[in-house]
Structures are given as C-alpha cells and as structure tokens.
XYZ file of C-alpha atoms in Angstrom:
108
model
C 108.437 89.503 91.858
C 107.654 90.471 95.262
C 104.617 88.455 96.895
C 103.694 86.617 93.606
C 103.101 90.451 92.126
C 105.048 91.624 89.339
C 105.841 95.190 90.778
C 108.266 97.221 88.738
C 110.111 100.850 88.961
C 113.270 101.377 90.799
C 112.165 98.069 93.961
C 115.113 97.880 96.284
C 113.671 94.726 99.025
C 111.143 92.416 98.685
C 108.403 94.497 101.061
C 108.318 97.014 97.925
C 111.015 100.036 99.423
C 111.905 102.083 96.657
C 114.354 104.365 95.917
C 112.194 107.256 96.625
C 111.022 105.997 100.097
C 113.138 103.340 101.385
C 111.902 103.641 105.551
C 111.447 100.394 107.518
C 106.992 101.077 107.372
C 107.312 102.060 103.459
C 105.783 98.720 102.268
C 102.924 99.003 100.062
C 103.009 99.572 96.417
C 100.333 100.522 94.167
C 98.652 99.272 91.237
C 98.218 102.362 88.521
C 94.843 102.729 87.182
C 95.957 103.425 83.904
C 98.462 100.530 83.284
C 96.822 97.453 86.259
C 100.388 97.839 87.287
C 102.414 97.932 90.692
C 104.982 100.453 91.474
C 105.570 101.431 94.936
C 105.755 105.230 94.487
C 104.412 108.122 92.154
C 107.805 107.942 91.092
C 108.935 104.796 90.573
C 105.992 105.242 88.235
C 106.652 108.450 86.541
C 110.088 106.689 85.698
C 109.002 103.802 84.039
C 105.251 104.007 83.790
C 103.356 104.132 80.380
C 103.537 107.745 80.950
C 100.050 108.353 81.162
C 99.321 108.188 84.792
C 95.059 107.882 86.263
C 94.086 108.049 89.389
C 91.621 105.146 90.565
C 87.802 106.464 90.567
C 85.861 106.651 93.235
C 83.076 103.888 91.436
C 86.152 101.424 91.340
C 87.045 101.850 95.126
C 86.067 98.315 95.388
C 88.887 96.624 93.331
C 91.914 95.394 94.571
C 94.841 98.132 94.321
C 97.083 97.983 97.452
C 99.534 95.551 98.031
C 101.407 94.750 101.065
C 104.797 94.074 101.006
C 104.317 92.698 104.569
C 102.299 89.419 103.927
C 101.226 89.964 100.338
C 97.480 90.737 100.864
C 95.715 93.128 98.513
C 93.721 95.595 99.729
C 90.944 97.538 97.380
C 91.098 100.947 97.164
C 89.033 101.098 100.019
C 89.917 98.344 102.210
C 93.494 100.969 102.354
C 92.424 104.256 102.492
C 89.972 103.024 105.557
C 93.040 100.755 106.898
C 94.897 103.201 109.572
C 98.000 102.663 107.949
C 98.278 98.527 109.344
C 97.626 95.637 106.882
C 93.954 94.469 107.623
C 95.568 90.626 106.726
C 98.756 91.113 109.349
C 99.362 94.170 110.713
C 102.697 95.144 109.601
C 102.067 99.271 109.582
C 102.105 101.174 106.492
C 104.158 105.069 106.222
C 100.732 107.062 107.482
C 102.843 109.911 105.395
C 101.153 107.974 102.144
C 97.690 109.699 102.934
C 99.978 113.536 101.564
C 100.642 111.476 98.438
C 96.824 110.230 97.519
C 95.724 112.351 95.593
C 98.207 110.964 93.031
C 96.354 107.240 93.270
C 93.521 107.557 94.229
C 90.477 110.196 92.882
C 90.120 112.082 95.742
C-alpha cells in the first residue's frame, strides 16, 4: 500500500519508485485501464500485470488514473496531462520524461 492505494510491481519505496524508474522525480503510479490496478510503470505491468495491457481511451480522460507518490492525490488522466509535471495538490515535481511514454498508458 502506498498512500492508501495498492500499487503492484517492483516498487522500491513509498513514493512509487520502482526497479525500472527510481530517480528522485519518479514518483507517480499509473492505474492501468485494462486491470484498474496501479503500477509504477509499463515495465512493472508487463512483469506482474494482467497480460493484456490497454490504454485509457480519450473519452475516459476524466477518470482518476494517476497517483502522486508525494501526497497520494489521485489525478484524472487529463489533470495529469495538463499538470506540467507537478502535482496540483502538493506541488511535488514529477519526471517530465514520463511524457515520452504516455502512449503506453493513454490514447494519443
């Protein structure tokens, strides 16, 4: 459990860093659309997930799907895409490089 949410995968700490992404600013988990389960990254889901990864469709971007590892705030997909790599609740910085991987999680 991280900030009250079950986060699966190779989690290393209580801010959602994992064996694959563990820099100071790597502090989000993504709820995978296919299994509605939080994982720190797509690699964690590949290793320990449901086996049928599906991305969030655009028409569901208003649903909570991103967990801030800093404070536990859940962001909708749209809030996350618009947040400029900073939690709107606690202002903790997220890794801006994650935007390079958004196609693993969200319809583009």
